[in-house]
């Protein structure tokens, strides 16, 4: 950074801005130098490609790796635009920037700041490349089997297939599930043994035993060296993030001035000639399915509720009226409201706050004692069992629905006897 | 045969599920390989294992094993070791000196252990070599760890001799291969040295000091980070909100348009709502109230659920209308890439070092099995819905004539009603005439 930036507004803060920006760029993977930021404020073209690359690193869903570096700048720029668009970036100037890195650094700086303002980006970036020192298990369902992203269309099927092929694929899948279960059980047994045998070694008393990673490090010192280096690198980045958090106010004040230097944009023009119409990821078809389901449900509920309301009214007329009566009814109402409110919160919030997210380090303790902030396996097991029951019920219900439907479709045929397979 | 587009979709969906399983299986197998290897016999290299904490007098030394010793260093080391050996001998007194004196060969033995270690502790009798202290307080580990450490070289005499002949310094674990090779060769010696296994000697291991320092620093930094996030500075938060608002106004739109990510998130929420509501409705309808209070509650619940379903439907209609008339900002690329969202998205703390405590192998296995079961059920339900959407229309549309229709029916029944596990039998019952 060429000398200190003189801020007429607050001489005391003179050195704070470059420090804040330096901390920011230390905390981001391959962060550009503070000089780049300064040049971007003045929309200098030489700052453009570094910012494209930084935005790409931040927005890319892929983990960091050498593969990323080899992607051409134009492709990176296109993907950045696309990702920002889908997140709702408000400024149209971004979409109109040329993708060769020849101009637009100020706009890119604004885009970066927009992302920084919306979420804890540096923390997320460090968490992505975190070194797991322990044996970890994730508790939440965010990375469930099914949600591995859209299936890569690897081999396009050559035309129509027979339904038996589908059956075969299903059988293969069931076999793979069984394999997973048994491999998983074995891994847990081995893990538990390693924890047991290394009990008493760890310098950290709360952990008590080594993890596989740590034992591996003792077995393979080269790998251990590598691990140590990566760990120290992560520590430097964490320190940078903390420094950034302490100093970031200055940065936001500066960004307001940057925004001030841009001309205000006109409201969105009607035509966007250069772009393809965007097809929502969740196609309208899927929403249609949900609508249909809800409508059937509504119908069913209307019928059942009406029936019961009538029956109830008849019964209630028979019983007397009185203060205890209405008090009891009010209590009922309140309980129901509370229950339904809790149900609604289950989907309103994107996740249940009670449940912890992300991976946790497994620690074996004979007495199972856990601190306040730690999770206990027994409790998790309870939660998972109820989730399992819930899902099983759902599956059975769907299967029952299918059975009814098929019976209806096929039952009309005379001369056939349908023998269901022996029950479970 | 199924129609082409239906085939494509079904195969793609199933193949996706198969790929997800395969990937998970690969990860598990990798982990299994590592675990199995750790449970077999292996050699923890030199100082990393039985390195005692440094002596109380000296500063916290950092045996950063990064450097290989120069020949000069090795020589110095040898001199130092010899001097210390002498001191040990003097301290020990007459009775033990006999044993010790036996071996110039034992001198190299102490090279294995860190020089300087033996100096300050009253040496234990070599006969106790096998008995390792079972409690291992790390800070006072000096006493305990010296016992087995010293015991070892005496047992593995030939191996140690070989080692010193090659002149390898102990301070620096060279690329493990080199050292280990030297160790491997002599272990073939008839002395039958005890191989190290985690089972027997796992609790003697010690992590190197450099790593310990870095790890504890790492932990404290993460803790600081997560506590800082939960109590975010008010000024910074206000400044950020202000900045976002300014961005919005500067781009000419007072109302932020619906972004693709938001549409997806809302749709996901409503899908979840649908499943939860349906499940709850089932529960209520199948419950049998025994008294008027329960009946009343059931009634109220059903009516409440009805209202909620109505609300969800309304939100869905609004969403579809909004998407239709004012499509979200168009994107240059056909399909926007899934943004790198963390687990909780948005403004939640990213990672905090929490522990997951379990008490037995059984418990761990149950936990893992349940997790897997829930994930598989999730996948199965998703597939069920997809299959239902694709196959049921085919059955209803097809003409019920000929054996191919029966095959289709059997297959569809098996897939949709039995999860592909069982198949029903169809008997043709020709009227005898």
Coordinates of C-alpha atoms in Angstrom, one line a residue, chain A residues 57-62 78-79 81-83 85-92 95 99 107 109-111 113-120 123-128 130-131 133 136-152 154-157 159-167 169-174 176-207 209-222 224-225 227-228 231-232 234-236 238-239 241-242 245-246 248-249 252-253 255-256 259 263-268 272 274-282 284 286-295 297-298 300-309 311-313 315 319 325 328-330 332-333 335-336 339-341 343-344 346-352 356-378 380-382 384-385 387-395 397-399 401-403 405-406 408-410 413 415-424, chain B residues 1-29 31-39 42-45 48-49 64-67 134-139 173-177 180 197-208 210-226 228-229 232-233 235-237 239-253 256-287 289 291-313 315-317 319-320 323 327-385 387-389 391-392 395-397 400-401 405-431:
Chain A
X57 CA -13.3 -18.4 -5.5
X58 CA -15.9 -17.0 -3.2
X59 CA -18.9 -18.0 -5.2
X60 CA -17.7 -21.3 -6.6
X61 CA -19.4 -24.3 -5.1
X62 CA -16.4 -26.5 -5.8
X78 CA -19.5 -15.8 -16.7
X79 CA -20.0 -18.0 -13.7
X81 CA -22.2 -13.1 -13.1
X82 CA -24.6 -16.1 -13.1
X83 CA -24.1 -16.8 -9.4
X85 CA -27.7 -12.9 -10.5
X86 CA -29.2 -16.0 -8.9
X87 CA -28.5 -14.5 -5.5
X88 CA -30.3 -11.4 -6.4
X89 CA -27.5 -8.9 -6.9
X90 CA -29.4 -5.7 -7.6
X91 CA -27.1 -3.8 -9.9
X92 CA -27.5 -4.4 -13.6
X95 CA -24.3 -8.2 -16.0
X99 CA -15.8 -10.8 -19.5
X107 CA -18.4 -2.7 -10.0
X109 CA -15.5 -4.2 -5.8
X110 CA -19.2 -3.3 -5.1
X111 CA -20.2 -6.9 -5.8
X113 CA -18.8 -5.8 -0.7
X114 CA -22.4 -6.8 -1.3
X115 CA -21.5 -10.4 -0.6
X116 CA -19.5 -9.5 2.4
X117 CA -22.4 -7.5 3.8
X118 CA -24.9 -10.3 3.4
X119 CA -23.0 -13.0 5.1
X120 CA -19.8 -14.1 6.9
X123 CA -15.5 -17.3 8.0
X124 CA -17.2 -19.5 5.5
X125 CA -14.2 -19.6 3.3
X126 CA -11.9 -20.7 6.1
X127 CA -14.5 -23.3 7.2
X128 CA -14.5 -24.7 3.7
X130 CA -10.7 -26.3 7.5
X131 CA -8.3 -29.0 8.7
X133 CA -8.1 -32.7 13.4
X136 CA -16.0 -35.9 12.7
X137 CA -19.6 -36.7 12.2
X138 CA -22.2 -34.3 10.9
X139 CA -25.5 -34.3 12.7
X140 CA -27.7 -32.2 10.5
X141 CA -29.2 -33.5 7.3
X142 CA -27.8 -30.9 5.0
X143 CA -25.5 -33.3 3.3
X144 CA -27.9 -36.2 3.1
X145 CA -27.4 -38.9 0.5
X146 CA -29.9 -37.5 -1.9
X147 CA -28.8 -33.9 -2.0
X148 CA -25.5 -34.3 -3.9
X149 CA -26.5 -31.6 -6.3
X150 CA -28.2 -32.2 -9.6
X151 CA -27.2 -35.5 -11.1
X152 CA -24.5 -35.2 -13.7
X154 CA -23.1 -38.8 -17.5
X155 CA -24.3 -41.3 -20.0
X156 CA -27.4 -40.3 -22.0
X157 CA -29.6 -43.3 -22.2
X159 CA -33.6 -44.3 -26.0
X160 CA -36.4 -46.1 -24.2
X161 CA -35.7 -48.7 -21.7
X162 CA -37.8 -51.6 -20.4
X163 CA -39.3 -51.3 -17.0
X164 CA -37.3 -54.3 -15.9
X165 CA -34.2 -52.2 -16.4
X166 CA -35.6 -49.8 -13.9
X167 CA -36.3 -52.7 -11.5
X169 CA -31.4 -50.3 -11.1
X170 CA -33.5 -50.3 -8.1
X171 CA -32.2 -53.6 -6.9
X172 CA -28.7 -52.4 -7.5
X173 CA -29.4 -49.4 -5.3
X174 CA -30.8 -51.5 -2.5
X176 CA -25.5 -50.5 -2.4
X177 CA -27.5 -49.3 0.6
X178 CA -26.9 -52.6 2.4
X179 CA -23.2 -52.3 1.6
X180 CA -23.1 -48.9 3.0
X181 CA -24.7 -50.0 6.2
X182 CA -22.2 -52.8 6.8
X183 CA -19.2 -50.7 5.9
X184 CA -20.4 -48.0 8.2
X185 CA -20.8 -50.4 11.1
X186 CA -17.3 -51.7 10.6
X187 CA -15.8 -48.2 10.4
X188 CA -17.5 -47.3 13.7
X189 CA -16.1 -50.3 15.4
X190 CA -12.6 -49.6 14.3
X191 CA -12.9 -46.0 15.2
X192 CA -14.1 -46.8 18.6
X193 CA -11.2 -49.2 19.1
X194 CA -8.6 -46.6 18.1
X195 CA -10.2 -44.1 20.5
X196 CA -10.1 -46.7 23.3
X197 CA -6.5 -47.8 22.8
X198 CA -5.2 -44.3 22.7
X199 CA -7.0 -43.2 25.8
X200 CA -4.8 -41.0 28.0
X201 CA -2.5 -39.7 25.4
X202 CA -3.9 -36.4 24.4
X203 CA -2.6 -33.2 25.9
X204 CA -6.0 -31.8 25.8
X205 CA -7.8 -33.3 28.8
X206 CA -11.2 -32.7 27.4
X207 CA -10.5 -34.9 24.4
X209 CA -7.6 -39.8 23.3
X210 CA -6.2 -39.4 19.8
X211 CA -8.2 -39.3 16.7
X212 CA -7.4 -41.2 13.5
X213 CA -5.9 -38.1 12.0
X214 CA -3.6 -37.6 14.9
X215 CA -2.6 -41.3 15.1
X216 CA -1.9 -41.2 11.3
X217 CA 0.3 -38.3 11.9
X218 CA 2.4 -40.3 14.3
X219 CA 2.5 -43.2 11.9
X220 CA 3.5 -41.1 8.9
X221 CA 5.6 -38.1 9.8
X222 CA 5.7 -36.7 6.3
X224 CA 2.2 -35.1 9.8
X225 CA 4.5 -32.3 8.6
X227 CA -0.8 -31.4 8.4
X228 CA 1.1 -29.1 10.7
X231 CA -2.8 -26.1 10.4
X232 CA -0.5 -23.2 10.9
X234 CA -5.3 -21.9 8.9
X235 CA -4.3 -20.3 12.2
X236 CA -2.9 -17.3 10.3
X238 CA -8.2 -17.2 11.4
X239 CA -6.2 -14.4 13.0
X241 CA -10.5 -12.9 10.1
X242 CA -10.6 -11.8 13.7
X245 CA -14.0 -8.3 12.2
X246 CA -12.5 -5.9 14.7
X248 CA -14.4 -3.7 9.4
X249 CA -16.4 -0.6 10.3
X252 CA -18.0 0.0 5.3
X253 CA -17.6 3.7 5.6
X255 CA -17.4 1.5 0.6
X256 CA -20.2 4.1 1.0
X259 CA -20.8 3.7 -4.0
X263 CA -23.8 7.1 -11.1
X264 CA -27.2 5.9 -10.0
X265 CA -28.7 3.4 -12.4
X266 CA -31.9 3.7 -14.2
X267 CA -34.6 1.2 -13.3
X268 CA -34.4 -2.1 -15.2
X272 CA -32.4 -7.8 -21.8
X274 CA -28.1 -10.6 -24.6
X275 CA -29.5 -13.1 -22.1
X276 CA -31.3 -16.3 -22.3
X277 CA -34.5 -16.6 -20.4
X278 CA -33.8 -18.4 -17.1
X279 CA -35.6 -21.6 -16.3
X280 CA -36.0 -21.9 -12.5
X281 CA -34.2 -24.7 -11.0
X282 CA -37.3 -25.8 -9.2
X284 CA -42.8 -24.9 -12.3
X286 CA -42.4 -29.3 -9.2
X287 CA -44.4 -26.5 -7.7
X288 CA -47.4 -27.9 -9.5
X289 CA -46.9 -31.2 -7.8
X290 CA -46.9 -29.5 -4.4
X291 CA -50.0 -27.5 -5.3
X292 CA -51.8 -30.7 -6.2
X293 CA -50.8 -32.4 -3.0
X294 CA -51.9 -29.5 -0.9
X295 CA -55.2 -29.3 -2.8
X297 CA -55.1 -32.5 1.5
X298 CA -57.3 -29.5 1.7
X300 CA -59.7 -34.3 2.7
X301 CA -59.4 -31.9 5.6
X302 CA -62.5 -30.0 4.7
X303 CA -64.5 -33.1 4.6
X304 CA -63.2 -34.5 7.8
X305 CA -63.4 -31.2 9.7
X306 CA -66.9 -30.5 8.7
X307 CA -68.1 -33.9 9.7
X308 CA -66.5 -33.7 13.1
X309 CA -67.7 -30.2 13.6
X311 CA -70.9 -34.2 15.4
X312 CA -69.3 -32.0 18.0
X313 CA -71.9 -29.4 17.9
X315 CA -72.7 -33.4 21.4
X319 CA -73.7 -30.9 27.8
X325 CA -66.7 -25.6 30.4
X328 CA -61.6 -25.9 29.5
X329 CA -62.4 -25.2 25.9
X330 CA -60.2 -22.1 26.0
X332 CA -57.8 -26.7 24.6
X333 CA -57.7 -23.9 22.0
X335 CA -52.8 -25.8 23.4
X336 CA -53.7 -26.5 19.9
X339 CA -48.8 -27.0 18.8
X340 CA -49.7 -25.8 15.4
X341 CA -47.4 -22.8 15.8
X343 CA -45.3 -27.1 13.5
X344 CA -45.4 -24.0 11.3
X346 CA -40.6 -26.3 11.5
X347 CA -40.7 -25.2 8.0
X348 CA -40.7 -21.4 8.3
X349 CA -37.2 -21.3 9.6
X350 CA -34.8 -22.9 7.2
X351 CA -33.5 -25.0 9.9
X352 CA -34.4 -25.9 13.5
X356 CA -26.5 -28.0 15.7
X357 CA -25.0 -27.8 12.3
X358 CA -21.8 -28.9 10.7
X359 CA -19.4 -31.6 11.7
X360 CA -18.5 -32.4 15.3
X361 CA -15.5 -34.1 16.7
X362 CA -16.2 -37.5 18.1
X363 CA -15.0 -38.1 21.6
X364 CA -15.3 -41.3 23.5
X365 CA -15.9 -41.1 27.2
X366 CA -16.8 -44.1 29.3
X367 CA -19.2 -42.1 31.5
X368 CA -20.6 -40.2 28.6
X369 CA -20.2 -37.0 30.5
X370 CA -20.5 -33.9 28.3
X371 CA -20.1 -30.2 28.8
X372 CA -23.0 -27.8 28.3
X373 CA -22.1 -27.0 24.7
X374 CA -21.3 -30.6 23.7
X375 CA -23.7 -33.0 22.1
X376 CA -24.5 -36.3 23.5
X377 CA -24.9 -39.4 21.4
X378 CA -27.9 -40.6 23.3
X380 CA -29.1 -37.5 19.0
X381 CA -30.1 -41.1 18.8
X382 CA -33.5 -40.1 20.3
X384 CA -32.9 -39.5 14.9
X385 CA -35.3 -42.3 15.9
X387 CA -37.1 -38.6 12.5
X388 CA -36.8 -42.2 11.2
X389 CA -40.3 -43.0 12.4
X390 CA -41.6 -39.9 10.8
X391 CA -40.0 -40.8 7.4
X392 CA -41.1 -44.4 7.6
X393 CA -44.6 -43.3 8.2
X394 CA -44.4 -41.0 5.2
X395 CA -43.0 -43.8 3.0
X397 CA -48.3 -43.7 3.4
X398 CA -47.1 -43.1 -0.1
X399 CA -46.8 -46.8 -0.8
X401 CA -51.6 -44.6 -1.8
X402 CA -49.9 -46.4 -4.7
X403 CA -51.4 -49.7 -3.7
X405 CA -54.4 -46.5 -7.0
X406 CA -53.1 -49.6 -8.7
X408 CA -58.3 -49.3 -8.7
X409 CA -56.6 -49.3 -12.2
X410 CA -56.1 -53.1 -12.4
X413 CA -60.1 -56.5 -15.1
X415 CA -60.3 -63.1 -14.8
X416 CA -57.2 -62.2 -12.9
X417 CA -56.2 -62.9 -9.3
X418 CA -53.7 -60.6 -7.7
X419 CA -51.7 -62.3 -5.0
X420 CA -49.7 -59.8 -3.0
X421 CA -46.3 -60.9 -1.9
X422 CA -46.0 -62.2 1.7
X423 CA -46.2 -59.3 4.0
X424 CA -43.3 -58.0 6.0
Chain B
X1 CA -40.9 -50.4 -23.2
X2 CA -41.3 -47.1 -21.5
X3 CA -41.4 -44.0 -23.5
X4 CA -38.1 -42.3 -24.2
X5 CA -38.4 -39.2 -22.1
X6 CA -39.8 -41.1 -19.2
X7 CA -37.0 -43.6 -19.4
X8 CA -34.4 -40.9 -19.5
X9 CA -35.7 -39.2 -16.4
X10 CA -36.1 -42.4 -14.4
X11 CA -32.7 -43.7 -15.3
X12 CA -31.1 -40.3 -14.6
X13 CA -32.7 -40.2 -11.2
X14 CA -31.8 -43.7 -10.2
X15 CA -28.3 -43.3 -11.5
X16 CA -27.9 -40.2 -9.5
X17 CA -28.9 -42.1 -6.4
X18 CA -26.4 -44.8 -7.3
X19 CA -23.6 -42.4 -7.7
X20 CA -24.3 -40.7 -4.4
X21 CA -24.1 -44.1 -2.7
X22 CA -20.9 -45.0 -4.6
X23 CA -19.3 -41.8 -3.5
X24 CA -20.2 -42.4 0.1
X25 CA -18.9 -46.0 -0.1
X26 CA -15.6 -44.8 -1.5
X27 CA -15.2 -42.4 1.4
X28 CA -16.0 -45.1 3.9
X29 CA -13.5 -47.6 2.3
X31 CA -11.4 -44.4 6.0
X32 CA -11.5 -48.2 6.7
X33 CA -8.2 -48.6 5.0
X34 CA -6.6 -46.0 7.2
X35 CA -8.2 -47.4 10.4
X36 CA -7.2 -51.0 9.6
X37 CA -3.6 -49.9 9.0
X38 CA -3.5 -48.1 12.3
X39 CA -4.7 -51.1 14.2
X42 CA 3.5 -50.1 12.9
X43 CA 6.4 -48.0 14.1
X44 CA 5.9 -44.7 15.5
X45 CA 9.0 -42.9 14.3
X48 CA 7.3 -38.4 18.0
X49 CA 6.0 -41.2 20.0
X64 CA 10.8 -29.1 15.4
X65 CA 11.9 -32.1 13.6
X66 CA 12.1 -30.4 10.3
X67 CA 15.8 -30.4 9.9
X134 CA -0.9 -46.8 33.3
X135 CA -1.7 -43.2 34.1
X136 CA -0.2 -40.7 31.9
X137 CA -0.5 -37.2 33.0
X138 CA 1.1 -35.3 30.3
X139 CA 2.7 -32.6 32.3
X173 CA 12.7 -38.0 12.0
X174 CA 13.9 -38.1 8.5
X175 CA 11.4 -38.8 5.8
X176 CA 9.9 -41.7 7.6
X177 CA 10.7 -44.1 5.0
X180 CA 11.6 -47.0 9.1
X197 CA 0.5 -51.9 18.2
X198 CA -2.1 -49.5 19.3
X199 CA -3.8 -52.0 21.4
X200 CA -0.9 -52.6 23.7
X201 CA 1.0 -49.4 23.7
X202 CA -1.4 -46.9 22.2
X203 CA -1.7 -44.9 25.4
X204 CA 2.1 -44.2 25.4
X205 CA 1.9 -42.1 22.3
X206 CA 2.5 -38.4 22.5
X207 CA 1.8 -35.8 20.0
X208 CA 4.7 -33.5 19.1
X210 CA 4.7 -28.1 17.7
X211 CA 1.5 -29.8 16.8
X212 CA 0.1 -29.5 20.2
X213 CA 0.8 -25.8 20.2
X214 CA -0.7 -25.2 16.8
X215 CA -3.8 -27.3 17.6
X216 CA -4.6 -25.5 20.8
X217 CA -4.1 -22.2 19.1
X218 CA -6.4 -23.4 16.4
X219 CA -9.1 -24.3 18.9
X220 CA -8.9 -21.1 20.8
X221 CA -9.1 -19.1 17.5
X222 CA -12.2 -20.9 16.4
X223 CA -13.8 -20.4 19.8
X224 CA -13.0 -16.7 19.6
X225 CA -14.5 -16.5 16.1
X226 CA -17.7 -18.2 17.0
X228 CA -17.5 -12.9 18.1
X229 CA -20.2 -13.8 15.6
X232 CA -21.6 -9.0 16.4
X233 CA -20.7 -5.4 16.8
X235 CA -22.0 -0.5 14.5
X236 CA -20.7 -2.9 11.9
X237 CA -24.1 -4.6 11.5
X239 CA -23.2 -0.1 8.6
X240 CA -23.7 -3.2 6.5
X241 CA -27.5 -2.9 6.4
X242 CA -27.1 0.7 5.4
X243 CA -24.7 -0.2 2.6
X244 CA -27.1 -2.9 1.3
X245 CA -29.9 -0.4 1.3
X246 CA -27.8 2.1 -0.6
X247 CA -26.9 -0.5 -3.1
X248 CA -30.5 -1.3 -3.6
X249 CA -31.6 2.4 -4.1
X250 CA -28.6 3.1 -6.3
X251 CA -29.7 0.4 -8.7
X252 CA -33.0 2.1 -9.3
X253 CA -35.2 -0.5 -7.7
X256 CA -35.7 -6.0 -4.4
X257 CA -36.8 -8.4 -7.0
X258 CA -37.2 -12.1 -6.2
X259 CA -34.0 -13.8 -6.8
X260 CA -33.7 -17.4 -8.0
X261 CA -32.2 -18.5 -4.7
X262 CA -35.1 -17.0 -2.8
X263 CA -37.6 -18.7 -5.0
X264 CA -35.9 -22.0 -4.5
X265 CA -35.7 -21.5 -0.8
X266 CA -39.4 -20.6 -0.5
X267 CA -40.3 -23.6 -2.7
X268 CA -38.2 -25.9 -0.5
X269 CA -39.9 -24.6 2.6
X270 CA -43.4 -25.1 1.1
X271 CA -42.5 -28.7 0.1
X272 CA -41.4 -29.4 3.6
X273 CA -44.6 -27.8 4.9
X274 CA -46.6 -30.1 2.7
X275 CA -44.9 -33.3 4.0
X276 CA -45.2 -32.2 7.6
X277 CA -48.8 -31.2 7.2
X278 CA -49.8 -34.4 5.5
X279 CA -48.1 -36.4 8.2
X280 CA -49.9 -34.5 10.9
X281 CA -53.2 -34.9 9.2
X282 CA -52.7 -38.7 9.1
X283 CA -52.0 -38.7 12.7
X284 CA -55.1 -36.8 13.7
X285 CA -57.4 -38.7 11.4
X286 CA -56.2 -42.0 12.7
X287 CA -56.4 -41.0 16.4
X289 CA -60.5 -39.7 20.9
X291 CA -63.4 -38.2 25.8
X292 CA -65.0 -35.0 24.7
X293 CA -61.8 -33.0 25.5
X294 CA -59.7 -35.1 23.1
X295 CA -62.5 -34.9 20.5
X296 CA -62.6 -31.2 20.8
X297 CA -58.8 -31.0 20.5
X298 CA -58.8 -33.2 17.5
X299 CA -61.5 -31.0 15.9
X300 CA -59.6 -27.8 16.5
X301 CA -56.4 -29.3 15.2
X302 CA -58.0 -30.4 12.0
X303 CA -59.5 -27.0 11.5
X304 CA -56.2 -25.4 12.3
X305 CA -54.4 -27.6 9.8
X306 CA -57.0 -26.8 7.2
X307 CA -56.3 -23.1 7.7
X308 CA -52.6 -23.7 7.4
X309 CA -53.0 -25.7 4.2
X310 CA -55.0 -22.9 2.8
X311 CA -52.2 -20.4 3.7
X312 CA -49.6 -22.5 2.1
X313 CA -51.6 -22.8 -1.1
X315 CA -48.3 -18.5 -0.8
X316 CA -47.6 -21.0 -3.5
X317 CA -50.0 -19.3 -5.9
X319 CA -45.0 -17.4 -5.7
X320 CA -46.0 -18.8 -9.1
X323 CA -42.3 -15.8 -11.0
X327 CA -39.1 -13.5 -14.0
X328 CA -36.2 -13.3 -11.7
X329 CA -33.2 -11.5 -13.1
X330 CA -32.1 -13.3 -16.2
X331 CA -28.7 -15.0 -16.0
X332 CA -26.1 -15.2 -18.7
X333 CA -25.7 -18.9 -18.3
X334 CA -28.6 -21.3 -18.7
X335 CA -28.6 -22.7 -15.2
X336 CA -27.2 -20.7 -12.3
X337 CA -24.6 -22.7 -10.3
X338 CA -25.5 -23.6 -6.8
X339 CA -24.0 -21.0 -4.7
X340 CA -21.5 -22.0 -2.1
X341 CA -24.0 -22.0 0.8
X342 CA -22.8 -23.2 4.1
X343 CA -24.9 -25.5 6.2
X344 CA -27.2 -22.8 7.6
X345 CA -26.9 -20.3 4.8
X346 CA -26.9 -16.6 5.5
X347 CA -25.9 -15.2 8.7
X348 CA -25.4 -18.2 11.0
X349 CA -22.1 -19.0 12.6
X350 CA -20.1 -21.2 10.3
X351 CA -18.4 -23.6 12.6
X352 CA -17.9 -23.9 16.3
X353 CA -15.8 -26.6 17.9
X354 CA -18.4 -28.7 19.6
X355 CA -17.8 -32.2 20.7
X356 CA -20.0 -35.2 20.1
X357 CA -19.6 -37.5 23.1
X358 CA -20.4 -41.2 22.9
X359 CA -19.8 -43.8 25.5
X360 CA -19.5 -47.2 23.8
X361 CA -19.0 -48.8 20.4
X362 CA -22.6 -49.8 20.5
X363 CA -23.7 -46.3 20.9
X364 CA -21.6 -45.0 18.1
X365 CA -22.7 -47.7 15.7
X366 CA -26.4 -47.0 16.5
X367 CA -25.9 -43.3 15.9
X368 CA -24.2 -43.8 12.6
X369 CA -26.7 -46.5 11.5
X370 CA -29.6 -44.2 12.3
X371 CA -28.1 -41.3 10.4
X372 CA -27.6 -43.5 7.4
X373 CA -31.1 -44.9 7.7
X374 CA -32.6 -41.4 7.8
X375 CA -30.6 -40.4 4.8
X376 CA -31.7 -43.5 2.9
X377 CA -35.3 -43.1 3.8
X378 CA -35.1 -39.5 2.5
X379 CA -33.7 -40.8 -0.8
X380 CA -36.3 -43.5 -1.0
X381 CA -39.2 -41.1 -0.4
X382 CA -37.8 -38.8 -3.1
X383 CA -37.5 -41.8 -5.5
X384 CA -41.0 -42.9 -4.6
X385 CA -42.4 -39.6 -5.6
X387 CA -41.6 -43.1 -9.7
X388 CA -45.2 -42.3 -8.9
X389 CA -45.2 -39.3 -11.1
X391 CA -45.2 -44.7 -13.8
X392 CA -48.7 -44.3 -12.6
X395 CA -50.4 -47.7 -16.2
X396 CA -53.6 -45.8 -16.4
X397 CA -53.0 -44.8 -19.9
X400 CA -55.0 -53.4 -20.5
X401 CA -54.4 -56.1 -23.1
X405 CA -49.4 -54.7 -19.6
X406 CA -49.3 -57.3 -16.9
X407 CA -45.6 -57.1 -16.8
X408 CA -45.8 -53.4 -16.4
X409 CA -48.3 -53.7 -13.6
X410 CA -46.3 -56.2 -11.7
X411 CA -43.2 -54.1 -12.1
X412 CA -44.9 -50.9 -11.1
X413 CA -46.5 -52.5 -8.1
X414 CA -43.2 -53.9 -7.0
X415 CA -41.4 -50.6 -7.4
X416 CA -44.0 -48.4 -5.9
X417 CA -45.6 -50.5 -3.2
X418 CA -42.8 -52.8 -2.1
X419 CA -39.7 -50.6 -2.7
X420 CA -38.6 -53.0 -5.3
X421 CA -38.1 -55.7 -2.7
X422 CA -41.0 -58.1 -3.5
X423 CA -43.1 -58.9 -6.5
X424 CA -46.7 -59.9 -6.5
X425 CA -48.1 -62.8 -8.5
X426 CA -50.9 -62.6 -10.9
X427 CA -52.9 -65.7 -11.6
X428 CA -55.0 -65.9 -14.6
X429 CA -58.3 -67.4 -13.6
X430 CA -59.9 -68.7 -16.8
X431 CA -63.5 -69.6 -16.3

